[in-house]
XYZ file of C-alpha atoms in Angstrom:
506
model
C -38.971 25.351 33.198
C -38.339 21.674 31.618
C -35.127 20.677 30.016
C -36.025 22.134 26.564
C -35.441 25.485 28.725
C -31.669 24.857 29.295
C -28.768 24.162 27.555
C -27.768 20.100 27.005
C -24.570 18.896 25.569
C -25.136 17.303 22.058
C -22.514 14.956 22.693
C -24.156 13.226 25.644
C -27.413 13.635 24.164
C -27.155 12.926 20.736
C -24.156 10.716 20.171
C -22.797 8.850 23.066
C -23.748 5.425 24.804
C -25.850 5.152 28.238
C -22.766 3.155 29.408
C -20.313 5.412 29.021
C -22.227 8.407 30.453
C -22.926 6.316 33.319
C -18.987 5.993 34.106
C -18.947 9.905 34.226
C -22.337 10.844 35.622
C -22.733 12.763 38.634
C -24.319 9.757 40.941
C -21.194 7.245 39.710
C -18.831 10.008 40.892
C -20.319 10.531 44.432
C -20.718 7.019 44.948
C -17.509 6.065 44.179
C -15.786 8.897 46.325
C -17.973 7.180 49.015
C -16.661 3.837 48.320
C -13.222 5.384 48.718
C -13.901 6.338 51.687
C -15.262 3.438 52.924
C -12.033 1.254 51.622
C -9.693 3.738 53.691
C -11.370 3.123 56.757
C -11.832 -0.673 56.499
C -8.094 -0.840 55.419
C -7.010 1.624 58.512
C -9.168 -0.374 60.828
C -7.430 -3.554 59.780
C -4.182 -2.008 60.227
C -4.604 -1.619 64.041
C -6.573 2.016 63.988
C -9.577 1.182 66.584
C -11.031 4.396 66.425
C -12.725 3.101 63.692
C -15.993 1.467 65.116
C -17.812 -1.585 63.273
C -21.033 1.164 63.534
C -19.129 3.398 61.698
C -17.846 1.211 59.050
C -21.583 -0.414 58.476
C -23.041 3.499 58.320
C -20.541 3.819 55.651
C -21.370 0.652 53.609
C -25.053 1.479 54.004
C -24.759 4.527 52.417
C -22.497 4.081 49.243
C -25.398 5.001 46.794
C -25.749 8.378 46.696
C -29.577 9.270 46.903
C -31.401 12.319 45.217
C -32.238 13.677 48.247
C -28.354 13.646 49.167
C -27.702 15.554 46.005
C -29.938 18.247 47.325
C -28.217 18.343 50.403
C -24.887 18.349 48.687
C -25.487 21.464 46.591
C -26.703 23.321 49.438
C -23.433 22.523 51.282
C -21.687 23.648 48.472
C -23.035 26.963 48.296
C -22.087 27.260 51.754
C -18.740 26.003 51.531
C -17.334 26.589 48.011
C -15.866 23.136 48.232
C -17.202 20.169 46.528
C -15.694 17.435 48.395
C -16.052 18.939 51.741
C -19.915 19.450 50.439
C -19.924 15.377 50.084
C -18.322 14.914 53.285
C -20.689 16.925 55.637
C -23.720 15.424 53.516
C -22.431 11.636 54.416
C -21.995 12.808 57.852
C -25.729 13.381 57.911
C -26.391 9.962 56.030
C -24.064 8.071 58.359
C -23.786 9.895 61.812
C -22.202 6.823 63.176
C -19.231 7.528 60.522
C -18.847 11.029 61.585
C -15.211 11.899 62.468
C -13.506 8.873 60.687
C -14.522 9.946 56.791
C -11.680 11.823 55.170
C -9.515 11.612 58.268
C -7.463 14.606 58.813
C -7.726 15.834 55.142
C -8.343 19.438 56.065
C -8.295 22.283 58.535
C -12.195 22.701 58.301
C -12.753 19.191 58.822
C -9.957 18.652 61.347
C -12.476 19.494 64.249
C -14.135 15.748 63.357
C -11.065 14.103 64.353
C -10.456 11.838 67.178
C -8.123 13.373 69.901
C -5.948 10.197 69.432
C -5.107 11.257 65.541
C -2.138 13.502 66.245
C -2.032 14.655 62.457
C -1.705 18.179 61.137
C -4.827 19.382 59.521
C -2.148 20.358 56.771
C -1.168 16.760 56.524
C -4.162 13.696 55.347
C -4.266 10.098 55.116
C -6.286 10.852 52.313
C -6.073 14.302 50.742
C -8.884 15.989 48.725
C -7.353 15.337 45.216
C -6.527 11.545 46.704
C -10.213 11.253 46.820
C -11.035 12.863 43.194
C -7.871 11.595 41.629
C -8.220 7.834 42.718
C -11.891 8.433 41.608
C -10.595 9.397 38.132
C -8.069 6.845 37.806
C -11.043 4.244 38.294
C -13.299 6.182 35.755
C -10.087 6.106 33.598
C -9.845 2.531 34.041
C -13.374 1.845 33.484
C -13.873 3.665 30.079
C -10.909 2.271 28.386
C -12.275 -1.056 29.424
C -15.492 -0.105 27.867
C -14.223 1.350 24.873
C -11.465 -1.101 23.502
C -13.954 -4.206 22.647
C -15.810 -1.538 20.549
C -12.892 -0.702 18.592
C -12.100 -4.404 18.366
C -15.475 -5.031 16.452
C -14.908 -2.003 14.524
C -11.520 -3.794 13.162
C -13.474 -7.036 12.849
C -16.046 -5.614 10.714
C -13.303 -4.198 8.217
C -11.126 -6.897 8.264
C -14.316 -9.268 7.544
C -14.796 -7.007 4.583
C -11.470 -6.899 3.514
C -11.267 -10.332 2.868
C -14.592 -10.660 1.325
C -13.152 -7.841 -1.526
C -9.433 -8.993 -1.108
C -9.698 -9.754 -5.042
C -11.878 -6.984 -6.180
C -9.659 -4.407 -8.249
C -10.319 -0.803 -7.597
C -8.303 2.084 -8.649
C -6.042 3.513 -6.504
C -5.482 7.259 -5.753
C -1.995 9.218 -4.920
C -2.384 13.051 -4.739
C -5.819 12.103 -5.367
C -4.986 11.346 -9.164
C -5.568 7.900 -10.394
C -2.762 5.545 -9.704
C -1.846 1.882 -10.131
C -4.955 -0.217 -9.210
C -5.300 -2.379 -5.769
C -7.818 -3.936 -4.580
C -10.831 -3.032 -2.319
C -10.136 -5.497 0.207
C -6.605 -4.126 0.622
C -7.885 -0.451 0.916
C -10.013 -1.638 3.745
C -7.235 -3.251 5.402
C -5.307 -0.222 5.749
C -7.814 1.185 7.476
C -7.999 -1.979 9.688
C -4.506 -1.373 10.211
C -4.709 1.930 11.623
C -7.116 0.986 13.794
C -5.132 -1.694 15.005
C -2.275 0.689 15.947
C -4.764 2.702 17.854
C -5.924 -0.300 19.749
C -2.281 -1.307 20.663
C -1.904 2.418 21.941
C -5.000 2.384 24.305
C -4.362 -1.143 25.733
C -0.700 0.004 26.412
C -2.308 2.960 28.484
C -4.568 0.778 30.409
C -2.000 -1.660 31.120
C 0.291 1.186 32.811
C -2.611 2.897 34.164
C -1.913 2.509 38.258
C -3.741 3.850 41.324
C -2.671 7.064 43.495
C -3.701 5.700 46.706
C -2.817 7.178 50.250
C 0.049 9.343 50.044
C -0.745 12.545 51.577
C -1.086 16.087 50.423
C 2.350 16.486 48.803
C 2.991 12.965 48.559
C 5.552 12.290 51.236
C 3.242 9.894 53.233
C 4.620 12.202 56.500
C 0.905 12.169 58.247
C 0.891 8.415 57.794
C 4.388 8.174 59.627
C 2.622 9.822 62.440
C -0.655 7.834 62.231
C 0.972 4.518 62.092
C 4.026 5.613 64.907
C 6.544 5.416 62.030
C 5.855 2.009 61.006
C 6.529 1.889 57.084
C 5.198 -1.691 56.479
C 1.887 -0.625 57.640
C 1.986 2.422 55.179
C 3.034 0.199 52.346
C 0.224 -2.416 53.210
C -2.422 0.531 53.599
C -2.062 0.918 49.599
C -1.826 -2.374 48.908
C -5.037 -3.018 50.467
C -6.275 0.166 48.948
C -5.078 -1.090 45.568
C -6.803 -4.465 46.161
C -9.918 -3.017 46.869
C -9.970 -0.803 43.862
C -9.040 -3.181 41.661
C -5.311 -2.235 40.809
C -2.374 -4.049 40.826
C 0.039 -0.769 42.519
C 0.040 2.637 43.172
C 2.180 5.370 41.225
C 5.750 5.155 42.622
C 5.714 9.105 42.762
C 2.649 11.146 43.728
C 2.481 14.900 44.521
C -0.592 16.189 45.801
C -2.402 14.534 42.536
C -1.139 11.633 40.627
C 0.856 13.217 37.565
C -0.838 14.845 34.668
C 1.160 13.032 32.424
C -1.292 9.911 32.772
C -4.263 11.798 31.425
C -2.329 12.942 28.547
C -0.841 9.538 27.465
C -4.511 8.202 27.622
C -5.361 11.583 25.571
C -2.541 10.980 23.045
C -3.879 7.323 22.390
C -7.232 8.514 22.110
C -6.547 11.315 19.857
C -4.831 9.267 17.621
C -7.838 7.197 16.973
C -9.894 10.076 16.363
C -7.458 10.981 13.547
C -8.018 7.436 12.351
C -11.548 7.923 12.428
C -11.289 10.762 10.433
C -8.802 9.321 7.978
C -11.120 6.335 7.131
C -14.526 8.493 7.161
C -12.878 10.987 4.552
C -11.911 8.336 2.101
C -15.409 6.552 2.361
C -16.732 9.927 1.497
C -14.681 10.519 -1.475
C -15.601 7.169 -2.701
C -19.287 7.742 -2.144
C -19.100 10.784 -4.201
C -17.121 8.758 -6.911
C -20.503 6.326 -6.830
C -18.029 3.091 -5.919
C -19.384 2.421 -2.252
C -21.474 4.017 0.090
C -22.363 3.834 3.662
C -25.558 2.525 4.931
C -28.838 4.462 4.476
C -32.128 3.889 6.003
C -35.065 3.838 3.348
C -36.830 6.875 5.312
C -33.254 9.036 5.508
C -33.562 12.290 4.064
C -30.267 13.694 2.459
C -31.427 17.376 1.856
C -34.399 19.463 3.049
C -34.413 21.026 -0.325
C -32.827 18.563 -2.767
C -34.650 15.549 -2.561
C -32.513 13.603 -4.712
C -29.686 13.696 -2.377
C -28.212 10.897 -0.471
C -25.417 12.048 1.693
C -22.810 10.547 3.835
C -23.954 11.847 6.712
C -22.626 9.506 9.169
C -18.921 9.589 7.470
C -19.544 13.310 8.082
C -20.445 13.199 11.699
C -17.381 10.913 12.011
C -15.224 13.569 10.670
C -16.950 16.154 12.726
C -16.441 14.725 16.158
C -13.114 13.143 15.262
C -11.601 16.381 14.283
C -12.628 17.563 17.816
C -11.040 14.235 19.561
C -8.081 14.435 17.612
C -7.285 17.797 18.873
C -8.306 17.451 22.808
C -4.980 16.271 23.536
C -3.556 19.710 23.506
C -5.500 20.586 26.211
C -4.406 17.948 28.175
C -0.804 18.907 27.468
C -1.370 22.110 28.277
C -2.909 21.400 31.809
C 0.163 18.812 32.331
C 2.915 21.417 31.469
C 0.924 24.276 33.503
C 1.094 22.198 36.744
C 3.579 24.359 39.264
C 5.830 22.248 41.466
C 3.362 20.016 43.805
C 0.215 21.089 42.067
C -1.949 23.817 41.127
C -5.901 23.786 40.911
C -6.196 25.333 37.498
C -6.204 21.508 36.329
C -9.392 21.170 37.968
C -12.222 22.532 35.893
C -10.695 21.673 32.392
C -10.500 18.115 33.406
C -14.203 18.179 34.511
C -14.888 18.694 31.170
C -12.158 17.257 29.005
C -12.025 13.387 30.757
C -15.437 12.832 30.269
C -15.721 14.581 26.616
C -12.806 12.625 25.254
C -14.357 9.483 25.969
C -17.912 10.219 25.173
C -16.314 11.277 21.904
C -14.300 8.128 21.435
C -18.110 6.153 22.473
C -19.659 8.202 19.747
C -17.088 7.607 16.883
C -17.081 3.753 17.680
C -21.094 3.971 17.723
C -21.054 5.518 14.232
C -17.986 3.311 12.752
C -19.452 0.103 13.767
C -22.615 1.222 12.038
C -20.664 2.497 8.868
C -18.103 -0.550 8.681
C -20.770 -3.233 9.175
C -22.865 -1.826 6.313
C -20.514 -0.605 3.562
C -22.646 -0.615 0.099
C -20.259 -1.738 -2.487
C -20.971 -1.251 -6.415
C -18.934 -3.502 -8.242
C -20.447 -2.162 -11.812
C -19.283 1.293 -10.987
C -15.903 0.237 -9.615
C -15.139 -1.495 -12.834
C -16.270 1.688 -14.893
C -14.098 3.853 -13.087
C -11.393 1.433 -13.342
C -11.757 1.145 -16.989
C -11.526 4.542 -17.417
C -7.786 4.866 -16.063
C -7.045 1.187 -17.241
C -5.510 2.080 -20.943
C -3.109 4.491 -19.068
C -2.255 1.881 -16.246
C -1.595 -0.708 -19.110
C 0.890 1.351 -20.860
C 4.182 0.137 -18.817
C 3.245 -3.470 -19.667
C 2.628 -2.293 -23.405
C 6.043 -0.907 -23.713
C 7.890 -4.093 -22.168
C 5.735 -6.248 -24.635
C 7.171 -4.127 -27.379
C 10.532 -4.210 -26.183
C 10.423 -7.970 -26.076
C 9.363 -7.920 -29.617
C 12.851 -5.868 -30.400
C 11.502 -2.468 -30.547
C 13.716 0.423 -29.046
C 12.295 1.335 -25.548
C 12.801 4.863 -26.141
C 10.706 4.996 -28.993
C 8.152 2.946 -27.525
C 7.941 5.476 -24.741
C 7.612 8.318 -26.763
C 5.019 6.893 -29.075
C 2.996 6.080 -25.990
C 3.408 9.654 -24.732
C 2.173 11.411 -27.433
C -0.963 9.192 -28.069
C -1.547 9.305 -24.000
C -1.229 13.275 -24.062
C -3.973 13.270 -27.163
C -6.096 10.943 -25.518
C -6.176 13.172 -22.258
C -6.781 16.418 -24.283
C -9.979 14.760 -26.101
C -11.147 13.347 -22.729
C -10.843 16.856 -21.204
C -12.182 19.098 -24.196
C -15.268 16.869 -25.649
C -16.066 14.778 -22.551
C -15.411 11.527 -24.441
C -14.259 7.947 -22.733
C -10.731 6.604 -22.664
C -9.710 5.668 -26.417
C -6.111 5.057 -26.118
C -6.479 1.564 -26.805
C -8.482 1.993 -29.894
C -5.677 4.799 -30.988
C -2.926 2.075 -30.392
C -4.881 -0.684 -32.552
C -4.877 2.054 -35.277
C -1.299 2.869 -35.275
C 0.977 0.400 -37.060
C 3.999 1.248 -34.904
C 2.130 -0.918 -32.352
C 1.212 -3.827 -34.761
C 3.741 -6.348 -33.632
C 1.650 -6.710 -30.234
C -1.906 -5.833 -31.359
C -3.054 -9.303 -30.641
C -2.409 -9.190 -27.227
C -3.605 -5.850 -26.195
C -6.856 -7.124 -24.818
C -5.420 -9.724 -22.821
C -3.217 -7.417 -21.230
C -6.453 -5.314 -19.782
C -7.812 -7.793 -17.392
C -8.026 -5.673 -14.274
C -6.433 -8.522 -12.116
C -3.255 -8.164 -13.772
C -2.412 -4.670 -12.177
C -3.281 -5.160 -8.298
C -0.063 -7.270 -7.735
C -0.331 -9.121 -4.449
C -3.218 -7.323 -2.957
C -5.182 -10.142 -2.267
C -2.465 -12.366 -0.580
C -1.416 -9.081 1.291
C -4.868 -8.947 2.570
C -4.760 -12.922 3.647
C -1.458 -12.820 5.365
C -2.749 -9.737 7.765
C -6.664 -10.545 8.138
C -6.661 -14.296 7.266
C -7.133 -16.945 10.099
C -3.355 -17.270 10.810
C -2.993 -13.294 10.145
C -1.485 -11.039 13.015
C -4.855 -9.140 13.311
C -6.950 -12.147 13.915
C -4.362 -12.412 16.911
C -4.879 -9.050 18.222
C -8.446 -9.703 18.205
C -8.616 -13.036 19.813
C -9.393 -11.445 23.555
C -12.145 -9.685 22.164
C -13.875 -12.606 20.185
C -16.979 -12.971 22.713
C -17.586 -9.756 22.866
C -17.417 -9.598 18.844
C -19.548 -12.573 18.228
C -22.238 -11.799 20.860
C -22.736 -8.061 20.409
C -25.159 -6.448 17.712
C -24.232 -3.816 15.446
C -24.514 -0.352 16.927
C -27.614 1.581 16.391
C -27.394 5.217 16.020
C -30.013 7.479 17.875
C -30.212 10.087 15.724
């Protein structure tokens, strides 16, 4: 049997980067647990627990990376014990026998026999409970994954900002209700996409900045066992958590924990990433519509096949994939909301299995979307002639308000002018829809003596740039060198300048 005979998640296999997959890999998870056990032992030793020997610490330090052989032992232990963390503990004891008895001190009844007799701790209480190991590791993974995706998101925003500035003055037809509306510039539309993603950047930065450590809080968060271990010295308990935070790279622990850190943390992160998923779908959907109109397109390779049947087709498959993955991500926060609200009192284990799936997946989805968005936004192909052609089909209608005002300046009644424009416009639309002809409203106006006072002005009133208002200025103010978007991206400048455009695996 090979890997081709077993199911493999396409999210990991086809779409996400190696960097994000490494963070949530079994080896990274297991090795991080071993780091946590080492950090706890080092901190306890520093605070006076002499039962933790130099040999024990050296044994832990020498076995931080979980080997392939160790994974085989872990699998066998878990089959016996039906407890993932305990299977790792017993395997680490075999790898580092000098550390036996000080790993995961006082954690559970089945491990209580390993305790030194000097530790007067109930087996129901712990210095570092099972969930403290898994939860602290999860917080590390959440932090590292957030740090990985933020620069990638910044680069996508930078791509759109560059695009917006390049096309800030190119008039294009706007759409409301997916019907033709007052023109804007193509750059103004891209600036809207960039602003949506900038909001996502702010949200993700916010949840990262607020992320804290669980630390060592005991099985229900009361720190009762630590009071016993440190003989009521609360200063040592506080210092223990300070040391653990320093080692793990966190500023502080959450003020309140139960047996776990509150699952509200997961929900806040999921909300931010789900919102980004919605933005990705929104942008890609716009690109798909515009590709249909042939005014722009996503990048295509020369050998790319659009359809197995229709050889002429060139489909926006990247944008369609963004919509597909983004739909999944934008809805994943529902799972985290249900998990958070379903926790009973100080903790129930029905959070475990779903978090094993959803936490990695929400980040792999985010990473996959950012790879796609980087590729698309850095290679959007614009067709100015098609944009102009589309605009000219609707521009006569857009000009009618200005035509009415020009007639008023010539002394014509506004109501009369409005009625005459309405009649000619309806005739034009009827002919276009019935016969498939082009928009001939201006020709109709030029043949109608009612409009004779402004005939000489008509051609000059049809310059598309007259209809896009302050679009170019708006883009420059937002995306330009002194605009707020540039300021938001400043901290990511080195990454943006040094990173090549993402390459799709498939």
